[in-house]
C-alpha cells in the first residue's frame, strides 16, 4: 500500500516506518521536524535498505497537504504528528489545541477532498483518565483528562468518530497506546527527548549514561505492590507492528474501530529500575520524591481485543525493552548529534 506517515521522523513514527518498509509498503513521511531530526531518514534507510519519501512540512499547512494528496493517491494515512509534552501543554494550551486539533482537522479535510478516507490515529491510554477499572478494556469509559495534551487526544477521537458517522466511506482505527519504551535492536533509532526527559525510561537511560545524577521516583505511597506507580510498558517495535496489522484491518473496510495497544502486564517504577539494572548491569541511583500532580496509581491494558481482531500481540518482554533502550542511549548519548 502507499502510506503517508505524519510525524514519521519521531520516536514511534520512525519505528513504524521501518516495519512498513520491511513489509513492502511504500512510505512518505510528512514531518515539520519540530521534535525530530531529518537524519532519522538516513537511519531508516540504513536499517531497511529502502529510502522513504520525506516532506518537510506542517499538517497545519493545508496547501502542502493538498499538494501531497493530489501528487500521489495514498491508500492510507498513519497520523502520528502532534505535540506530546504533558507539562508544556498545561503552560501552552492554545499551542497544543492549535497544533494537534487544527492540524488534524486540516489533514482530515484534505484527505476527504482528495478521496483518501483511511486513517490510523495515535491515541493514548490517557483518554481513560483515572480508569474506572483495570485491566482497561476498550469498553472502559473515557475519563476526565488532567491536561490539554490528553484532551487533544480525546477530542480528536471524537472528531474522527463524528466524521465516520457522517460518512461511512471512512475507515478509522484509533490506537490507544500504553507506555512505549525500547528502541530498534540496531540501536540506531530511538527516543530523543528535548531537554530533561519527563518520561521514566529516557530519564533512567540518561542517568545510566551519566547525563543526569539520579532518578526521582515520584511517590511511594500509591496503592500498588511497592507503592510506586504501575504502568503498562510496551516495546516500541511491538507498537509499530500493531500499526502494520491495523492497516490490514483498514484495507478490509473496517469502519470505525478502537484498540488498546499494551502488553497487559503492569510494572512499577521500582520494577523498571530493577529490570533495567539486571538487563544492563548499570546501577540506577534513585531518591523518593513527592507524587507528580495528575499521576494515577496504576494503568494497564487488557489487549485481548487487538489479539482477537488484528492478530496482534506484544512479543517483547521488559528485559528486552530495557536492554534496547540502553543500547540506543549508550550508542547515541546525545541523540542524533552523535
Ligand atoms: P514524537 O514527538 O517523537 O513524534 C511526533 C512527530 O510529529 C515529531 O517528529 C514532530 O516533529 C512531528 N510534528 C509535531 N507537530 C507537527 C506538525 N504540526 N506538522 C508536522 N509534523 C509535526 O512523539 P512520539 O512519541 O513518536 O509520538 C507519536 C504520536 O503518538 C503522538 O501523536 C503522541 O501524542 C502519540 N502518543 C505517544 C505516546 C508516548 O508515550 N510516546 C503515548 C501515547 C500516544
Ligand atoms: N516517573 C518517575 N520519575 C520520573 C518520570 C516518571 O517516578 O522521572 C513515574 C511516574 O510517576 C509514573 C511512571 O513513572 O508512575 C511513568 O511515567 P511516564 O511519565 O513515563 O508515563 P505516564 O504514564 O505518566 O504518561 C505516559 C505519556 C503520556 C500518555 C500516558 C498514557 O507521557 O503522554 O503515558 O499513555 F498520555
Coordinates of C-alpha atoms and ligand atoms in Angstrom, one line a residue:
X1 CA 0.0 0.0 0.0
X2 CA 1.0 3.7 -0.4
X3 CA 1.1 5.2 3.1
X4 CA 1.5 8.7 4.2
X5 CA 3.0 8.8 7.7
X6 CA 2.7 12.2 9.5
X7 CA 5.2 12.6 12.3
X8 CA 7.2 9.8 10.7
X9 CA 10.6 11.0 11.9
X10 CA 9.5 11.0 15.5
X11 CA 10.0 8.2 18.0
X12 CA 7.1 5.9 17.3
X13 CA 6.7 7.1 13.7
X14 CA 10.3 6.1 12.7
X15 CA 9.9 2.6 14.2
X16 CA 6.6 2.2 12.3
X17 CA 8.2 3.4 9.0
X18 CA 10.8 0.7 9.4
X19 CA 8.2 -2.0 9.9
X20 CA 6.1 -0.7 7.0
X21 CA 9.1 -0.7 4.6
X22 CA 10.1 -4.1 5.8
X23 CA 6.6 -5.4 4.9
X24 CA 6.9 -3.9 1.4
X25 CA 4.7 -0.8 1.8
X26 CA 5.6 2.5 0.0
X27 CA 6.0 5.2 2.6
X28 CA 6.2 9.0 2.5
X29 CA 6.9 10.9 5.8
X30 CA 5.4 14.3 6.4
X31 CA 7.1 16.0 9.4
X32 CA 7.9 19.6 10.3
X33 CA 10.9 18.4 12.4
X34 CA 9.6 20.3 15.5
X35 CA 10.6 17.4 17.7
X36 CA 12.7 15.2 15.4
X37 CA 15.7 15.2 13.1
X38 CA 15.9 14.7 9.4
X39 CA 18.9 12.3 9.9
X40 CA 16.3 9.8 11.0
X41 CA 15.5 9.2 7.3
X42 CA 19.1 8.1 6.7
X43 CA 19.0 5.7 9.7
X44 CA 15.7 4.2 8.5
X45 CA 17.3 3.7 5.1
X46 CA 20.4 2.1 6.7
X47 CA 18.1 -0.4 8.5
X48 CA 15.7 -1.3 5.7
X49 CA 17.8 -0.6 2.6
X50 CA 14.9 1.4 1.3
X51 CA 14.6 5.2 1.5
X52 CA 11.2 6.5 2.4
X53 CA 9.9 9.7 0.8
X54 CA 10.3 12.8 3.1
X55 CA 8.4 16.1 3.0
X56 CA 9.5 18.7 5.5
X57 CA 6.1 20.3 6.1
X58 CA 3.4 21.1 8.6
X59 CA 0.0 19.5 9.0
X60 CA -1.4 23.0 9.7
X61 CA -0.5 24.0 6.2
X62 CA -3.4 23.0 4.0
X63 CA -1.7 23.8 0.7
X64 CA 1.1 21.4 1.5
X65 CA -1.4 18.7 2.3
X66 CA -3.4 19.3 -0.8
X67 CA -0.3 19.1 -2.9
X68 CA 0.8 15.8 -1.2
X69 CA -2.6 14.2 -1.8
X70 CA -3.0 15.5 -5.4
X71 CA 0.5 14.3 -6.3
X72 CA 0.0 10.7 -5.0
X73 CA -3.1 8.6 -4.4
X74 CA -2.3 7.4 -0.9
X75 CA -4.2 4.3 0.3
X76 CA -4.0 5.3 4.0
X77 CA -2.5 7.8 6.4
X78 CA -0.9 6.9 9.8
X79 CA -1.2 10.1 11.8
X80 CA 1.5 10.5 14.5
X81 CA 2.2 14.2 14.1
X82 CA 1.4 16.1 17.3
X83 CA 2.9 17.7 20.3
X84 CA 3.1 15.4 23.3
X85 CA 4.7 17.0 26.4
X86 CA 2.1 16.9 29.1
X87 CA 3.6 19.7 31.3
X88 CA 4.2 22.0 28.3
X89 CA 0.5 21.5 27.3
X90 CA -0.6 22.9 30.7
X91 CA 1.7 26.0 30.1
X92 CA 0.7 26.5 26.4
X93 CA -2.8 25.0 25.9
X94 CA -3.5 27.1 22.8
X95 CA -0.4 25.9 21.1
X96 CA -1.4 22.3 21.8
X97 CA -5.0 22.7 20.6
X98 CA -3.8 24.6 17.5
X99 CA -1.1 22.1 16.5
X100 CA -2.9 18.9 17.4
X101 CA -6.5 19.7 16.7
X102 CA -6.4 22.3 14.0
X103 CA -3.6 20.3 12.3
X104 CA -5.7 17.1 12.4
X105 CA -8.8 19.0 11.0
X106 CA -6.7 20.2 8.1
X107 CA -5.4 16.7 7.5
X108 CA -8.9 15.2 7.5
X109 CA -10.3 17.9 5.2
X110 CA -7.5 17.4 2.7
X111 CA -7.8 13.6 2.8
X112 CA -11.6 13.7 2.3
X113 CA -11.4 16.2 -0.5
X114 CA -8.8 14.0 -2.3
X115 CA -10.6 10.7 -1.8
X116 CA -8.2 9.2 0.8
X117 CA -10.5 8.1 3.7
X118 CA -8.4 5.6 5.6
X119 CA -6.7 6.7 8.7
X120 CA -4.9 5.2 11.8
X121 CA -4.6 7.7 14.7
X122 CA -2.2 7.7 17.6
X123 CA -4.4 7.9 20.6
X124 CA -3.4 7.2 24.2
X125 CA -4.4 5.5 27.3
X126 CA -4.6 9.0 28.8
X127 CA -8.2 9.2 27.3
X128 CA -9.3 6.8 30.1
X129 CA -8.4 9.5 32.7
X130 CA -8.4 7.7 36.1
X131 CA -9.5 4.4 34.7
X132 CA -12.8 3.0 36.0
X133 CA -11.2 -0.4 36.2
X134 CA -8.0 -2.3 35.4
X135 CA -7.1 -4.1 33.3
X136 CA -8.5 -1.5 30.9
X137 CA -10.7 -2.8 28.1
X138 CA -11.8 -0.6 25.2
X139 CA -15.3 -0.5 26.9
X140 CA -13.9 1.3 29.9
X141 CA -15.5 4.8 29.8
X142 CA -13.4 7.7 28.7
X143 CA -12.5 9.8 31.6
X144 CA -11.5 13.4 32.6
X145 CA -8.1 14.2 31.3
X146 CA -5.8 16.0 33.6
X147 CA -4.1 18.2 30.9
X148 CA -4.7 19.8 27.5
X149 CA -2.5 17.2 25.7
X150 CA -4.8 14.5 26.9
X151 CA -7.9 16.5 25.9
X152 CA -6.5 16.8 22.3
X153 CA -6.3 13.0 22.1
X154 CA -9.8 12.6 23.5
X155 CA -11.2 15.4 21.2
X156 CA -9.5 14.1 18.1
X157 CA -11.0 10.6 18.8
X158 CA -14.5 12.3 19.0
X159 CA -13.8 14.3 15.7
X160 CA -12.9 11.1 13.9
X161 CA -15.9 9.2 15.3
X162 CA -18.2 12.0 14.2
X163 CA -16.6 12.1 10.7
X164 CA -17.1 8.3 10.4
X165 CA -20.8 8.7 11.5
X166 CA -21.3 11.4 8.8
X167 CA -19.7 9.4 6.0
X168 CA -19.3 5.6 6.3
X169 CA -16.8 5.6 3.5
X170 CA -14.2 6.5 6.1
X171 CA -12.3 3.7 7.8
X172 CA -10.8 4.9 11.1
X173 CA -8.6 3.0 13.6
X174 CA -8.0 4.6 16.9
X175 CA -5.0 3.0 18.6
X176 CA -4.7 3.8 22.3
X177 CA -1.1 3.3 23.2
X178 CA 0.0 2.5 26.8
X179 CA 3.7 3.4 27.6
X180 CA 6.1 2.9 24.7
X181 CA 9.7 2.3 25.6
X182 CA 12.6 0.5 23.9
X183 CA 14.2 1.0 20.6
X184 CA 15.1 -0.8 17.4
X185 CA 17.5 -3.6 18.0
X186 CA 20.1 -1.9 15.8
X187 CA 20.5 0.9 18.4
X188 CA 20.4 3.4 15.6
X189 CA 16.9 5.0 16.1
X190 CA 15.2 5.7 19.5
X191 CA 13.6 8.2 21.7
X192 CA 15.3 11.5 21.7
X193 CA 13.6 14.0 24.0
X194 CA 14.5 17.7 24.1
X195 CA 15.8 18.9 27.5
X196 CA 15.3 17.0 30.7
X197 CA 13.0 14.0 30.0
X198 CA 9.6 13.9 31.5
X199 CA 9.1 10.2 30.9
X200 CA 10.5 7.4 33.1
X201 CA 12.6 5.4 30.6
X202 CA 14.5 8.2 28.9
X203 CA 15.2 9.6 32.4
X204 CA 16.6 6.2 33.5
X205 CA 18.8 5.9 30.4
X206 CA 20.2 9.4 30.8
X207 CA 21.1 8.6 34.5
X208 CA 22.7 5.4 33.2
X209 CA 24.8 7.3 30.6
X210 CA 25.8 9.9 33.2
X211 CA 23.9 12.9 31.8
X212 CA 21.7 13.0 34.9
X213 CA 22.7 12.3 38.5
X214 CA 19.8 10.2 39.9
X215 CA 16.3 9.3 39.2
X216 CA 13.5 10.9 41.2
X217 CA 10.8 8.4 41.9
X218 CA 7.5 10.3 42.1
X219 CA 5.7 8.9 45.1
X220 CA 6.0 5.6 47.0
X221 CA 2.6 5.7 48.7
X222 CA 0.4 4.6 45.7
X223 CA -2.0 1.7 46.1
X224 CA 0.4 -0.7 44.3
X225 CA 2.5 -3.7 45.3
X226 CA 5.5 -1.5 46.2
X227 CA 3.9 1.9 46.5
X228 CA 5.3 3.3 43.2
X229 CA 3.2 3.9 40.1
X230 CA 2.3 1.0 37.8
X231 CA 2.2 1.3 34.0
X232 CA 2.0 -1.0 31.0
X233 CA 5.3 -0.6 29.2
X234 CA 5.3 -1.8 25.6
X235 CA 8.3 -2.2 23.3
X236 CA 8.1 0.4 20.5
X237 CA 8.7 -2.2 17.9
X238 CA 5.7 -4.2 19.1
X239 CA 3.7 -1.0 18.9
X240 CA 5.0 -0.3 15.4
X241 CA 3.9 -3.8 14.3
X242 CA 0.5 -3.1 15.7
X243 CA 0.1 -0.3 13.1
X244 CA 1.0 -2.7 10.3
X245 CA -1.7 -5.1 11.5
X246 CA -4.2 -2.3 11.8
X247 CA -3.5 -1.4 8.1
X248 CA -4.8 -4.8 7.0
X249 CA -8.0 -4.1 9.0
X250 CA -8.4 -0.7 7.3
X251 CA -7.9 -2.3 3.9
X252 CA -10.7 -4.8 4.7
X253 CA -13.0 -1.8 5.2
X254 CA -13.4 -2.0 8.9
X255 CA -15.4 1.2 9.6
X256 CA -14.5 2.6 13.0
X257 CA -12.5 0.6 15.5
X258 CA -10.6 1.2 18.7
X259 CA -7.8 -0.9 20.1
X260 CA -5.6 -0.8 23.2
X261 CA -2.0 -1.5 22.4
X262 CA -0.4 -2.7 25.6
X263 CA 1.1 -5.9 26.9
X264 CA -1.5 -6.4 29.7
X265 CA 1.4 -6.5 32.3
X266 CA 1.9 -3.7 34.8
X267 CA 5.3 -2.8 36.2
X268 CA 6.1 -0.3 39.0
X269 CA 8.8 2.4 38.8
X270 CA 11.0 0.3 41.1
X271 CA 10.3 -2.8 39.0
X272 CA 11.7 -0.9 36.0
X273 CA 14.8 0.2 37.9
X274 CA 15.4 -3.4 39.0
X275 CA 14.8 -4.8 35.5
X276 CA 17.0 -2.1 33.9
X277 CA 19.8 -2.9 36.3
X278 CA 19.5 -6.6 35.7
X279 CA 19.3 -6.3 31.9
X280 CA 22.2 -3.8 31.5
X281 CA 24.4 -4.3 34.6
X282 CA 24.3 -0.5 35.2
X283 CA 23.2 0.8 38.6
X284 CA 20.5 3.5 38.7
X285 CA 20.7 5.6 41.9
X286 CA 17.3 7.0 42.9
X287 CA 15.6 9.1 45.5
X288 CA 11.9 9.1 46.5
X289 CA 10.2 12.4 45.7
X290 CA 6.6 13.7 46.2
X291 CA 3.9 12.5 43.8
X292 CA 3.7 14.2 40.5
X293 CA 0.4 16.1 40.1
X294 CA -2.0 14.3 37.7
X295 CA -0.4 10.8 38.1
X296 CA -2.5 7.8 38.8
X297 CA -1.8 4.6 40.8
X298 CA -2.0 2.1 38.0
X299 CA -2.8 1.8 34.3
X300 CA -2.5 -1.3 32.3
X301 CA -4.3 -2.7 29.3
X302 CA -6.5 -5.7 28.5
X303 CA -5.1 -6.1 25.0
X304 CA -7.2 -9.1 24.0
X305 CA -9.4 -7.3 21.5
X306 CA -6.3 -6.4 19.4
X307 CA -5.2 -10.0 19.6
X308 CA -8.6 -11.4 18.6
X309 CA -9.3 -8.9 15.8
X310 CA -5.9 -7.8 14.5
X311 CA -3.9 -11.0 15.3
X312 CA -1.5 -8.7 17.2
X313 CA 0.1 -9.4 20.5
X314 CA 3.2 -7.8 22.1
X315 CA 6.1 -10.2 22.0
X316 CA 9.0 -8.4 23.6
X317 CA 9.4 -8.6 27.4
X318 CA 10.6 -6.0 29.9
X319 CA 14.3 -7.0 29.9
X320 CA 14.4 -6.7 26.1
X321 CA 12.7 -3.3 26.4
X322 CA 15.4 -2.1 28.9
X323 CA 18.3 -3.6 27.0
X324 CA 17.1 -2.0 23.7
X325 CA 16.5 1.4 25.4
X326 CA 20.0 1.2 26.8
X327 CA 21.7 0.2 23.5
X328 CA 20.2 3.2 21.8
X329 CA 21.2 5.6 24.6
X330 CA 24.7 4.2 25.0
X331 CA 25.4 4.3 21.3
X332 CA 23.9 7.8 21.0
X333 CA 24.4 9.6 24.3
X334 CA 23.5 12.9 22.6
X335 CA 20.8 11.5 20.4
X336 CA 21.1 12.2 16.6
X337 CA 24.0 14.6 17.2
X338 CA 26.3 11.6 17.7
Ligands
LIG1 P1 7.5 12.5 18.7 O1 7.4 13.8 19.2 O2 8.8 11.7 18.7 O3 6.9 12.4 17.3 C1 5.9 13.3 16.8 C2 6.4 13.9 15.5 O4 5.4 14.8 15.0 C3 7.7 14.7 15.6 O5 8.6 14.2 14.7 C4 7.3 16.1 15.3 O6 8.4 16.8 14.7 C5 6.1 15.9 14.4 N1 5.1 17.0 14.4 C6 4.6 17.7 15.5 N2 3.7 18.6 15.1 C7 3.7 18.6 13.7 C8 3.1 19.4 12.8 N3 2.2 20.4 13.1 N4 3.3 19.0 11.5 C9 4.1 18.0 11.1 N5 4.8 17.3 12.0 C10 4.6 17.6 13.3 O7 6.4 11.6 19.6 P2 6.1 10.1 19.6 O8 6.4 9.6 21.0 O9 6.7 9.4 18.4 O10 4.5 10.1 19.5 C11 3.8 9.9 18.3 C12 2.3 10.1 18.5 O11 1.9 9.2 19.4 C13 2.0 11.5 19.1 O12 0.7 11.9 18.5 C14 1.8 11.2 20.5 O13 0.9 12.1 21.1 C15 1.2 9.8 20.5 N6 1.4 9.1 21.7 C16 2.7 9.0 22.3 C17 2.9 8.3 23.5 C18 4.3 8.2 24.1 O14 4.4 7.9 25.3 N7 5.3 8.4 23.3 C19 1.8 7.7 24.1 C20 0.6 7.8 23.6 C21 0.4 8.5 22.4
LIG2 N1 8.1 8.6 36.9 C1 9.0 8.8 38.0 N2 10.1 9.6 37.7 C2 10.3 10.2 36.5 C3 9.4 10.0 35.5 C4 8.3 9.2 35.7 O1 8.9 8.2 39.0 O2 11.3 10.9 36.4 C5 7.0 7.7 37.2 C6 5.6 8.4 37.0 O3 5.2 8.9 38.3 C7 4.7 7.2 36.6 C8 5.7 6.3 35.8 O4 7.0 6.7 36.2 O5 4.3 6.4 37.7 C9 5.5 6.5 34.3 O6 5.6 7.9 34.0 P1 5.8 8.4 32.5 O7 5.9 9.9 32.6 O8 6.9 7.7 31.8 O9 4.4 8.0 31.8 P2 2.9 8.4 32.1 O10 2.2 7.1 32.3 O11 2.8 9.4 33.2 O12 2.5 9.1 30.8 C10 2.7 8.5 29.5 C11 2.8 9.6 28.5 C12 1.5 10.3 28.3 C13 0.5 9.4 28.0 C14 0.4 8.3 29.1 C15 -0.7 7.3 28.8 O13 3.8 10.5 28.9 O14 1.7 11.1 27.1 O15 1.6 7.7 29.2 O16 -0.5 6.8 27.5 F1 -0.7 10.0 27.9

